[in-house]
Amino acid sequence: MGEPLLDVICIGRSSVDLYGGQVGGRLEDMSGFSKYIGGSPTNISIGCARLGLNSALITRVGDEHMGRFIRETLDGEGVDTSHVTTDPDRLTALVILGIRDSEQFPLIFYRENCADMAVGEEDIDPDFIASAKAVLVTGTHFSTDRVAGASFAAMKLARKFGRKVAFDIDYRPNLWALGGHADGESRFAESARVTAHLQTVLPYCDLIVGTEEEWHIAGGTTDTISALQAARRLTDATIVCKRGPLGCVVFEGDIQSWDSGVASPVREIEVFNVLGAGDGFMAGFLSGWLRDEAPANCALYANICGALAVSRHGCAPSYPSQIELRHMIETGSEEFRLRKDSKLEQIHWATTRRRRYDRLLAFAFDHRSQFTELAETYGRTEADIDHFKRIALDVAAGTAGLRDGVGLLVDDRLGRSALHAASDHDMWIGRPIEQSGVFPLAFEEGPDLGSRLAEWPANHCVKVLAPIRTDDPADLIAYHESELLRLADACRQTGHEFLFEIITGNRGKTAAPEQVLELMARFYDLGVAPDWWKLEPIEDASFWT
């Protein structure tokens, strides 16, 4: 048996989380939802991948749109999906969540006979388990005989092959049939049955992580130290107790008091959303533990990852990249509300983008005024323009099948059928937002950019052609800067990538390549950080170097 190819295999829940978009209200009053990937081990696998670990997931998803969303998201994050099984008979689990206030986070699980609860021993491949340094199991996947059989099989194989076992207690009483459908938010309910069951898991583990309430159920008492001591009698594992605003404590030996462990405190920050924060914490801890770092380092990484998750909307999307974690360790943030730290948020956005290209070749046929003039000249209609653009899509799609890094720029007004069909192909899609042939800059989507961009699919990159120069009149410069700032902010709020095209050659003036770098620097100084720049062809080689 050679060296492990993977760092960790996570096993268990996978779901689609529908997060209420309105903060401070009841689920009954939510008018819109954001769709994210979810499920504790699924979240952890993504958190680990973002921190540079080679992670994999064993789960089941439905043979439908939500199942494909989970698989595509995992692939995009770099998680090994070779053992994500598509279940033809069951639906992907759904969760509806909300942020009521800093203490209430209403949650409804839609998991009856869901795909991931059909994970069984037949899904556990010994060779695959042997290929990883560790397996991670979570509490919910011990709640029925079938999923418990799979989790125990994975743990026993890991022990057989000399691999590590990590266990996130992940106690949701509702998922152990303790409480009704409306009790998904509950984090603790006493149960001798659950305690006895969880205690059969502990002896197999090398690392166990839980909140104080989770240790209460694992230890069978609501006195936290006594619960930890009860667990210690059953396992030699590293024990981590998460204490919320008090940070965490790591115990590697006997437990007499809190002072028996390595304490890692945290500073006070805003608690915006606790949902999924524990999974981010676990990913952070694993990023140190699987690299044999000291407990204090593991705890530091975990606390930072948990703090960032607490500060943002969503679960897995809120987890940091390795670059972001390093920034927090070396520089930190003075913000109480971490999501309001603009530099930190830009690092997060730039290092967790959906897809990266080393090179992108895009076929641009988003022209509108030019096509309209041609149609008028030759007696053709807008339907003819749309048909032509659909042909252009077919050409681009044929190229996309031959190489990676192919895209297109197409509009919604004259090329709607091509735009809508483009998502059927593995291509980058840029979509213009400026009115064609209009000066000064004006947007097709009207004054409320955020609401209109919310109607755009997430894979559409917002492209703006900006007719700007450094020698424009001061009032025109101020107008364009204000509008472009507004657009950049709207793109970040809706999660769309942003392409900024600078055109200095406009209104009869020749292109001014010497202005381009100054314009780019100006917008960076204003806080506009596009995902893409589209620049005029500049022949001077020194410009590009």
Coordinates of C-alpha atoms in Angstrom, one line a residue:
M1 CA 0.0 0.0 0.0
G2 CA 1.6 3.2 -1.1
E3 CA 1.4 6.8 0.1
P4 CA -2.1 8.2 0.4
L5 CA -3.2 10.2 -2.7
L6 CA -6.0 11.9 -0.7
D7 CA -5.9 13.8 2.6
V8 CA -9.4 13.1 3.7
I9 CA -12.6 11.4 2.6
C10 CA -15.8 12.8 4.1
I11 CA -18.8 10.6 4.4
G12 CA -22.5 11.4 4.8
R13 CA -25.0 14.2 4.3
S14 CA -25.3 16.3 1.1
S15 CA -28.1 18.8 0.4
V16 CA -29.1 22.0 -1.2
D17 CA -29.5 24.8 1.2
L18 CA -32.1 27.5 0.4
Y19 CA -31.2 30.5 2.5
G20 CA -33.7 33.2 3.2
G21 CA -32.5 36.4 1.6
Q22 CA -34.1 38.7 4.1
V23 CA -32.4 39.0 7.4
G24 CA -34.4 39.6 10.6
G25 CA -37.6 38.0 9.6
R26 CA -39.5 34.7 10.0
L27 CA -39.3 32.0 7.4
E28 CA -42.9 32.8 6.8
D29 CA -41.9 36.3 5.7
M30 CA -39.1 35.4 3.4
S31 CA -39.7 36.5 -0.2
G32 CA -36.5 35.1 -1.8
F33 CA -33.9 32.5 -1.2
S34 CA -30.3 31.9 -2.2
K35 CA -29.2 28.4 -3.3
Y36 CA -26.1 26.9 -1.8
I37 CA -24.5 23.5 -1.4
G38 CA -24.9 22.0 2.1
G39 CA -24.7 19.1 4.5
S40 CA -22.0 18.8 7.1
P41 CA -19.5 16.5 5.5
T42 CA -20.1 18.1 2.1
N43 CA -19.3 21.5 3.6
I44 CA -16.2 20.1 5.3
S45 CA -15.0 18.6 2.0
I46 CA -15.2 22.0 0.4
G47 CA -13.6 23.8 3.3
C48 CA -10.7 21.3 3.2
A49 CA -10.3 21.7 -0.6
R50 CA -10.2 25.5 -0.2
L51 CA -7.4 25.1 2.3
G52 CA -5.2 23.1 0.0
L53 CA -6.1 19.6 1.1
N54 CA -7.0 16.8 -1.4
S55 CA -10.5 16.0 -0.2
A56 CA -13.2 13.6 -1.4
L57 CA -16.8 12.9 -0.6
I58 CA -18.9 9.7 -0.3
T59 CA -22.6 10.5 -0.6
R60 CA -25.6 10.0 -2.7
V61 CA -27.5 12.6 -4.7
G62 CA -30.7 12.5 -6.7
D63 CA -30.9 12.1 -10.4
E64 CA -32.2 15.6 -10.9
H65 CA -31.2 19.2 -11.1
M66 CA -30.3 19.6 -7.4
G67 CA -28.1 16.5 -7.5
R68 CA -26.3 17.8 -10.6
F69 CA -25.9 21.2 -8.8
I70 CA -24.1 19.4 -5.9
R71 CA -21.9 17.4 -8.2
E72 CA -21.0 20.4 -10.3
T73 CA -20.3 22.6 -7.3
L74 CA -18.0 19.9 -5.8
D75 CA -16.2 19.5 -9.1
G76 CA -15.7 23.3 -9.3
E77 CA -14.3 23.4 -5.8
G78 CA -11.8 20.6 -6.5
V79 CA -13.4 17.9 -4.4
D80 CA -13.0 14.3 -5.7
T81 CA -16.5 13.2 -6.7
S82 CA -15.6 9.7 -7.9
H83 CA -17.7 8.2 -5.1
V84 CA -20.6 10.5 -5.2
T85 CA -23.4 8.2 -6.4
T86 CA -26.4 9.3 -8.4
D87 CA -29.5 7.6 -6.8
P88 CA -32.2 7.0 -9.4
D89 CA -34.9 6.4 -6.8
R90 CA -34.5 9.2 -4.3
L91 CA -34.4 13.0 -4.3
T92 CA -31.6 15.2 -3.2
A93 CA -32.1 16.5 0.4
L94 CA -33.2 20.1 0.8
V95 CA -32.9 22.5 3.7
I96 CA -34.7 25.8 4.1
L97 CA -32.9 28.2 6.5
G98 CA -33.2 31.7 7.7
I99 CA -31.4 34.3 9.9
R100 CA -33.9 35.6 12.4
D101 CA -31.5 37.4 14.7
S102 CA -28.1 36.7 16.4
E103 CA -29.6 33.7 18.3
Q104 CA -32.4 32.3 16.1
F105 CA -31.7 30.5 12.9
P106 CA -34.9 28.8 11.8
L107 CA -34.3 25.6 9.8
I108 CA -36.5 23.0 8.1
F109 CA -35.0 19.7 6.8
Y110 CA -36.6 18.0 3.8
R111 CA -34.8 14.7 4.2
E112 CA -37.4 11.9 4.3
N113 CA -36.1 9.0 2.2
C114 CA -33.5 11.4 0.7
A115 CA -30.6 10.2 -1.4
D116 CA -27.8 10.6 1.1
M117 CA -29.7 8.5 3.7
A118 CA -29.4 5.6 1.2
V119 CA -25.6 5.5 1.6
G120 CA -24.8 1.9 2.5
E121 CA -21.8 -0.5 3.0
E122 CA -21.8 -1.1 -0.8
D123 CA -20.7 2.5 -1.3
I124 CA -17.6 2.0 0.8
D125 CA -14.7 0.8 -1.4
P126 CA -11.7 -0.5 0.6
D127 CA -9.2 0.6 -2.0
F128 CA -10.7 4.1 -1.9
I129 CA -10.5 4.3 1.9
A130 CA -6.9 3.1 1.8
S131 CA -6.1 6.0 -0.6
A132 CA -6.7 8.7 2.0
K133 CA -4.8 9.8 5.1
A134 CA -8.1 10.0 7.0
V135 CA -11.8 9.5 6.8
L136 CA -14.3 11.9 8.4
V137 CA -17.7 10.7 9.6
T138 CA -20.5 12.8 11.1
G139 CA -23.2 12.2 13.6
T140 CA -26.3 12.1 11.4
H141 CA -24.9 9.2 9.4
F142 CA -25.2 7.0 12.5
S143 CA -28.9 7.7 13.0
T144 CA -30.2 4.7 11.0
D145 CA -28.9 1.2 10.6
R146 CA -28.1 1.6 6.9
V147 CA -26.0 4.8 7.1
A148 CA -24.4 3.6 10.4
G149 CA -23.3 0.5 8.7
A150 CA -21.6 2.5 6.0
S151 CA -19.9 4.8 8.5
F152 CA -18.7 2.0 10.7
A153 CA -17.4 0.1 7.6
A154 CA -15.4 3.1 6.6
M155 CA -14.0 3.6 10.1
K156 CA -13.0 -0.1 10.5
L157 CA -11.3 -0.1 7.1
A158 CA -9.4 3.1 8.0
R159 CA -8.1 1.5 11.2
K160 CA -7.2 -1.6 9.3
F161 CA -5.1 0.4 6.8
G162 CA -3.5 2.5 9.5
R163 CA -5.4 5.6 8.5
K164 CA -6.9 8.2 10.8
V165 CA -10.6 8.7 11.7
A166 CA -12.1 12.1 12.5
F167 CA -15.6 12.4 13.9
D168 CA -17.7 15.6 13.9
I169 CA -20.5 14.9 16.4
D170 CA -22.9 17.1 14.3
Y171 CA -25.9 16.5 16.6
R172 CA -29.2 17.5 15.2
P173 CA -32.0 16.1 17.4
N174 CA -34.5 16.5 14.6
L175 CA -32.5 14.1 12.4
W176 CA -32.6 11.4 15.2
A177 CA -36.4 11.6 15.3
L178 CA -36.3 13.8 18.4
G179 CA -38.8 16.6 17.7
G180 CA -41.0 17.6 14.9
H181 CA -40.5 19.1 11.5
A182 CA -40.4 22.6 12.9
D183 CA -37.6 21.8 15.4
G184 CA -34.8 21.7 12.9
E185 CA -33.1 24.6 14.7
S186 CA -32.8 22.7 17.9
R187 CA -29.2 21.8 18.9
F188 CA -29.8 19.6 22.0
A189 CA -32.3 17.1 23.3
E190 CA -31.4 14.5 25.9
S191 CA -31.6 10.9 24.7
A192 CA -30.1 7.9 26.4
R193 CA -30.5 6.0 23.1
V194 CA -28.5 8.5 21.1
T195 CA -25.8 8.8 23.8
A196 CA -25.4 5.0 23.9
H197 CA -25.2 4.8 20.1
L198 CA -22.6 7.7 19.8
Q199 CA -20.5 6.1 22.5
T200 CA -20.0 3.0 20.3
V201 CA -18.4 5.4 17.7
L202 CA -15.9 7.1 20.0
P203 CA -13.4 4.1 20.4
Y204 CA -12.7 4.1 16.6
C205 CA -11.7 7.8 16.5
D206 CA -8.4 9.7 16.4
L207 CA -10.1 13.2 16.5
I208 CA -13.5 14.1 17.8
V209 CA -15.0 17.6 17.5
G210 CA -18.2 19.0 19.1
T211 CA -19.8 21.9 20.7
E212 CA -20.5 21.8 24.5
E213 CA -24.1 20.6 23.7
E214 CA -22.8 17.9 21.4
W215 CA -20.4 16.7 24.1
H216 CA -23.4 16.6 26.5
I217 CA -25.1 14.1 24.2
A218 CA -21.9 12.1 23.6
G219 CA -21.0 12.1 27.3
G220 CA -24.5 11.6 28.7
T221 CA -24.5 14.6 31.0
T222 CA -25.1 18.3 30.7
D223 CA -22.0 19.0 32.8
T224 CA -19.5 19.7 30.1
I225 CA -16.3 18.6 31.9
S226 CA -18.0 15.4 33.2
A227 CA -19.2 14.7 29.6
L228 CA -15.7 15.2 28.3
Q229 CA -14.3 12.9 31.0
A230 CA -16.9 10.2 30.1
A231 CA -15.8 10.4 26.5
R232 CA -12.1 10.2 27.5
R233 CA -12.8 6.9 29.3
L234 CA -13.9 5.5 25.9
T235 CA -11.2 6.9 23.6
D236 CA -7.7 8.2 23.3
A237 CA -8.6 10.5 20.5
T238 CA -7.8 14.2 20.4
I239 CA -10.9 15.9 21.8
V240 CA -11.9 19.4 20.7
C241 CA -14.6 21.3 22.5
K242 CA -16.0 24.3 20.6
R243 CA -17.1 27.1 23.0
G244 CA -18.5 29.7 20.7
P245 CA -17.3 33.2 21.7
L246 CA -14.8 31.6 24.1
G247 CA -13.0 29.9 21.3
C248 CA -12.1 26.2 21.7
V249 CA -10.1 23.9 23.9
V250 CA -8.1 20.9 22.6
F251 CA -7.5 17.9 24.9
E252 CA -4.9 15.3 24.1
G253 CA -4.5 13.7 27.5
D254 CA -6.5 13.3 30.8
I255 CA -9.2 15.8 31.4
Q256 CA -9.5 17.3 34.9
S257 CA -10.7 20.8 34.0
W258 CA -10.6 23.3 31.2
D259 CA -7.0 23.9 32.1
S260 CA -6.2 20.3 31.1
G261 CA -6.3 21.3 27.4
V262 CA -4.8 23.9 25.0
A263 CA -7.2 26.9 25.0
S264 CA -7.5 29.0 21.9
P265 CA -9.5 32.2 22.5
V266 CA -11.1 34.4 19.9
R267 CA -11.9 38.1 19.8
E268 CA -15.4 39.4 19.8
I269 CA -17.0 39.7 16.4
E270 CA -20.6 40.0 15.1
V271 CA -22.5 36.8 15.1
F272 CA -24.4 37.1 11.8
N273 CA -25.0 33.4 10.9
V274 CA -24.0 30.4 12.9
L275 CA -25.3 27.8 10.4
G276 CA -22.4 25.9 8.9
A277 CA -19.8 27.6 11.1
G278 CA -18.9 24.3 12.8
D279 CA -18.2 22.7 9.4
G280 CA -15.8 25.6 8.6
F281 CA -14.2 25.1 12.0
M282 CA -13.7 21.4 11.3
A283 CA -12.1 22.1 7.9
G284 CA -9.7 24.6 9.5
F285 CA -8.7 22.1 12.2
L286 CA -8.2 19.3 9.7
S287 CA -6.0 21.6 7.6
G288 CA -3.5 21.6 10.5
W289 CA -4.1 18.2 12.0
L290 CA -3.6 16.3 8.7
R291 CA -0.3 18.1 8.3
D292 CA 0.8 17.1 11.8
E293 CA 0.8 20.7 13.1
A294 CA 0.7 21.5 16.8
P295 CA -2.8 21.6 18.5
A296 CA -2.5 25.4 19.0
N297 CA -2.0 25.9 15.3
C298 CA -4.9 23.6 14.4
A299 CA -7.2 25.5 16.8
L300 CA -6.1 28.9 15.5
Y301 CA -7.0 27.8 11.9
A302 CA -10.3 26.4 13.1
N303 CA -11.3 29.5 15.0
I304 CA -10.5 31.8 12.1
C305 CA -12.5 29.6 9.6
G306 CA -15.4 29.4 12.1
A307 CA -15.3 33.2 12.6
L308 CA -15.4 33.9 8.9
A309 CA -18.3 31.5 8.4
V310 CA -20.2 33.2 11.3
S311 CA -19.8 36.5 9.6
R312 CA -21.2 35.6 6.2
H313 CA -24.4 34.4 4.5
G314 CA -24.4 30.8 3.5
C315 CA -22.3 27.8 4.7
A316 CA -19.7 26.4 2.3
P317 CA -19.5 29.6 0.2
S318 CA -18.4 31.5 3.3
Y319 CA -15.3 29.3 4.0
P320 CA -11.9 30.8 3.4
S321 CA -9.2 29.9 0.9
Q322 CA -5.7 29.2 2.0
I323 CA -4.6 32.6 0.9
E324 CA -7.4 34.2 2.9
L325 CA -6.6 32.2 6.0
R326 CA -2.9 33.3 5.7
H327 CA -4.0 36.9 5.4
M328 CA -6.1 36.6 8.6
I329 CA -3.2 35.0 10.5
E330 CA -0.6 37.6 9.3
T331 CA -2.7 40.8 9.0
G332 CA -6.1 40.1 10.7
S333 CA -9.0 42.5 10.6
E334 CA -10.1 45.2 12.9
E335 CA -13.7 45.0 11.7
F336 CA -16.4 43.9 14.1
R337 CA -18.5 42.8 11.1
L338 CA -15.9 40.8 9.2
R339 CA -18.0 40.8 6.0
K340 CA -17.6 44.6 5.9
D341 CA -13.8 44.4 5.6
S342 CA -13.6 45.2 1.9
K343 CA -10.0 44.0 1.5
L344 CA -10.8 40.7 3.2
E345 CA -13.9 40.2 1.1
Q346 CA -12.0 40.9 -2.1
I347 CA -9.4 38.3 -1.2
H348 CA -12.3 35.9 -0.5
W349 CA -14.0 36.6 -3.8
A350 CA -10.8 36.5 -5.9
T351 CA -9.5 33.2 -4.4
T352 CA -12.8 31.2 -4.4
R353 CA -14.1 32.0 -7.9
R354 CA -16.3 29.3 -9.5
R355 CA -13.8 28.6 -12.3
R356 CA -10.4 29.7 -13.4
Y357 CA -8.9 29.8 -16.9
D358 CA -5.3 30.0 -17.8
R359 CA -6.4 31.3 -21.2
L360 CA -9.8 32.3 -22.5
L361 CA -10.8 32.7 -26.1
A362 CA -14.2 34.4 -26.5
F363 CA -16.3 34.9 -29.6
A364 CA -17.9 38.3 -29.3
F365 CA -21.2 38.8 -31.0
D366 CA -23.0 40.9 -28.4
H367 CA -23.2 43.9 -30.8
R368 CA -26.6 45.5 -31.0
S369 CA -26.6 48.8 -32.8
Q370 CA -24.3 47.5 -35.5
F371 CA -26.6 44.5 -36.2
T372 CA -29.7 46.8 -36.2
E373 CA -28.1 49.1 -38.8
L374 CA -27.2 46.1 -41.0
A375 CA -30.7 44.7 -40.7
E376 CA -32.2 48.0 -41.7
T377 CA -29.9 48.4 -44.6
Y378 CA -30.6 44.9 -46.0
G379 CA -34.3 44.6 -45.1
R380 CA -33.8 42.0 -42.4
T381 CA -35.6 41.6 -39.1
E382 CA -34.6 41.1 -35.4
A383 CA -35.6 37.5 -35.8
D384 CA -32.9 37.2 -38.5
I385 CA -30.3 38.7 -36.2
D386 CA -31.3 36.2 -33.5
H387 CA -31.0 33.4 -35.9
F388 CA -27.5 34.5 -37.0
K389 CA -26.4 34.7 -33.4
R390 CA -27.7 31.2 -32.8
I391 CA -25.5 30.1 -35.6
A392 CA -22.5 31.9 -34.0
L393 CA -23.3 30.0 -30.8
D394 CA -23.1 26.7 -32.6
V395 CA -19.7 27.6 -34.0
A396 CA -18.4 28.5 -30.6
A397 CA -19.9 25.4 -29.0
G398 CA -18.1 23.3 -31.6
T399 CA -14.9 24.9 -30.7
A400 CA -15.6 24.4 -26.9
G401 CA -15.8 20.7 -27.5
L402 CA -12.2 20.7 -28.8
R403 CA -10.4 22.7 -26.1
D404 CA -10.8 24.3 -22.7
G405 CA -11.1 28.0 -22.2
V406 CA -13.7 28.9 -24.9
G407 CA -16.3 31.5 -24.3
L408 CA -18.7 33.9 -25.9
L409 CA -20.2 37.4 -25.5
V410 CA -23.8 37.6 -26.4
D411 CA -26.7 39.9 -25.5
D412 CA -30.2 39.3 -24.3
R413 CA -32.0 41.7 -26.6
L414 CA -31.0 40.5 -30.1
G415 CA -29.4 37.2 -29.2
R416 CA -31.7 35.9 -26.6
S417 CA -32.1 32.3 -28.0
A418 CA -28.3 32.0 -28.2
L419 CA -27.8 33.4 -24.7
H420 CA -30.3 31.0 -23.2
A421 CA -28.9 28.0 -25.1
A422 CA -25.3 28.8 -24.2
S423 CA -25.7 27.3 -20.7
D424 CA -26.1 23.9 -22.3
H425 CA -22.4 24.0 -23.2
D426 CA -19.3 24.1 -21.2
M427 CA -18.4 27.7 -22.0
W428 CA -17.7 31.0 -20.3
I429 CA -20.6 33.4 -20.9
G430 CA -20.3 37.2 -21.0
R431 CA -23.4 39.3 -21.2
P432 CA -23.4 43.1 -21.8
I433 CA -25.2 45.4 -19.5
E434 CA -24.5 48.8 -21.3
Q435 CA -26.9 50.3 -23.8
S436 CA -25.3 49.9 -27.2
G437 CA -24.2 53.0 -29.0
V438 CA -25.2 55.3 -26.2
F439 CA -23.0 58.0 -24.7
P440 CA -22.4 58.7 -21.9
L441 CA -22.6 55.2 -20.4
A442 CA -26.1 54.0 -19.6
F443 CA -27.3 50.6 -18.5
E444 CA -29.9 48.5 -20.2
E445 CA -31.1 47.1 -16.9
G446 CA -32.4 50.4 -15.5
P447 CA -31.6 52.2 -12.3
D448 CA -32.1 49.2 -9.9
L449 CA -29.1 47.1 -11.0
G450 CA -29.1 44.7 -8.1
S451 CA -32.7 43.6 -8.6
R452 CA -32.2 43.1 -12.3
L453 CA -28.9 41.2 -12.0
A454 CA -30.7 38.9 -9.5
E455 CA -32.6 37.7 -12.5
W456 CA -29.5 36.7 -14.4
P457 CA -28.1 33.1 -14.1
A458 CA -25.1 32.8 -11.8
N459 CA -22.8 31.7 -14.6
H460 CA -23.4 34.9 -16.7
C461 CA -20.5 37.3 -16.4
V462 CA -21.6 41.0 -16.4
K463 CA -19.7 42.8 -19.2
V464 CA -19.7 46.6 -19.4
L465 CA -18.1 48.6 -22.2
A466 CA -16.9 51.9 -20.6
P467 CA -16.1 54.8 -23.0
I468 CA -13.8 56.6 -20.6
R469 CA -10.6 58.7 -20.9
T470 CA -8.4 60.5 -18.4
D471 CA -8.9 63.8 -20.3
D472 CA -12.7 63.7 -20.2
P473 CA -14.4 66.7 -18.5
A474 CA -14.4 66.4 -14.7
D475 CA -18.2 66.1 -14.5
L476 CA -18.2 63.3 -17.1
I477 CA -15.4 61.4 -15.2
A478 CA -17.4 61.8 -12.0
Y479 CA -20.5 60.4 -13.6
H480 CA -18.8 57.4 -15.2
E481 CA -16.9 56.6 -11.9
S482 CA -20.2 56.7 -9.9
E483 CA -22.0 54.5 -12.4
L484 CA -19.2 51.9 -12.6
L485 CA -18.9 51.8 -8.8
R486 CA -22.6 51.2 -8.6
L487 CA -22.4 48.4 -11.1
A488 CA -19.3 46.7 -9.4
D489 CA -21.2 46.8 -6.1
A490 CA -24.3 45.2 -7.6
C491 CA -22.2 42.4 -9.2
R492 CA -20.6 41.6 -5.8
Q493 CA -24.0 41.6 -4.1
T494 CA -25.5 39.2 -6.6
G495 CA -22.4 37.0 -7.0
H496 CA -21.8 37.7 -10.6
E497 CA -18.4 38.0 -12.2
F498 CA -17.6 41.4 -13.7
L499 CA -15.8 42.2 -17.0
F500 CA -14.7 45.8 -17.4
E501 CA -13.9 46.9 -21.0
I502 CA -12.0 50.1 -21.4
I503 CA -12.5 52.0 -24.7
T504 CA -10.4 55.2 -24.9
G505 CA -10.9 55.4 -28.7
N506 CA -14.5 56.9 -28.8
R507 CA -16.4 59.8 -30.1
G508 CA -13.9 60.5 -32.9
K509 CA -10.9 60.3 -30.6
T510 CA -8.1 57.8 -31.4
A511 CA -7.2 55.2 -28.8
A512 CA -4.9 56.4 -26.1
P513 CA -3.0 53.3 -24.8
E514 CA -1.0 55.5 -22.5
Q515 CA -4.1 56.2 -20.5
V516 CA -5.2 52.6 -19.9
L517 CA -2.9 51.8 -17.0
E518 CA -3.8 55.0 -15.3
L519 CA -7.5 54.3 -15.7
M520 CA -7.1 50.8 -14.4
A521 CA -5.2 52.0 -11.4
R522 CA -7.8 54.7 -10.7
F523 CA -10.6 52.2 -10.6
Y524 CA -8.6 49.9 -8.3
D525 CA -8.1 52.9 -6.0
L526 CA -11.9 53.4 -6.0
G527 CA -12.4 49.9 -4.9
V528 CA -13.5 48.4 -8.3
A529 CA -11.7 45.1 -8.8
P530 CA -13.1 43.4 -11.9
D531 CA -12.7 39.7 -12.5
W532 CA -11.8 40.4 -16.1
W533 CA -10.3 43.3 -18.0
K534 CA -11.1 43.7 -21.7
L535 CA -8.6 46.1 -23.3
E536 CA -8.1 47.7 -26.7
P537 CA -5.5 46.1 -28.9
I538 CA -2.2 47.9 -27.9
E539 CA 0.7 47.1 -30.2
D540 CA 3.4 48.4 -27.9
A541 CA 4.9 45.3 -26.3
S542 CA 6.2 47.2 -23.3
F543 CA 2.6 47.9 -22.3
W544 CA 2.0 44.2 -21.6
T545 CA 5.2 43.6 -19.8

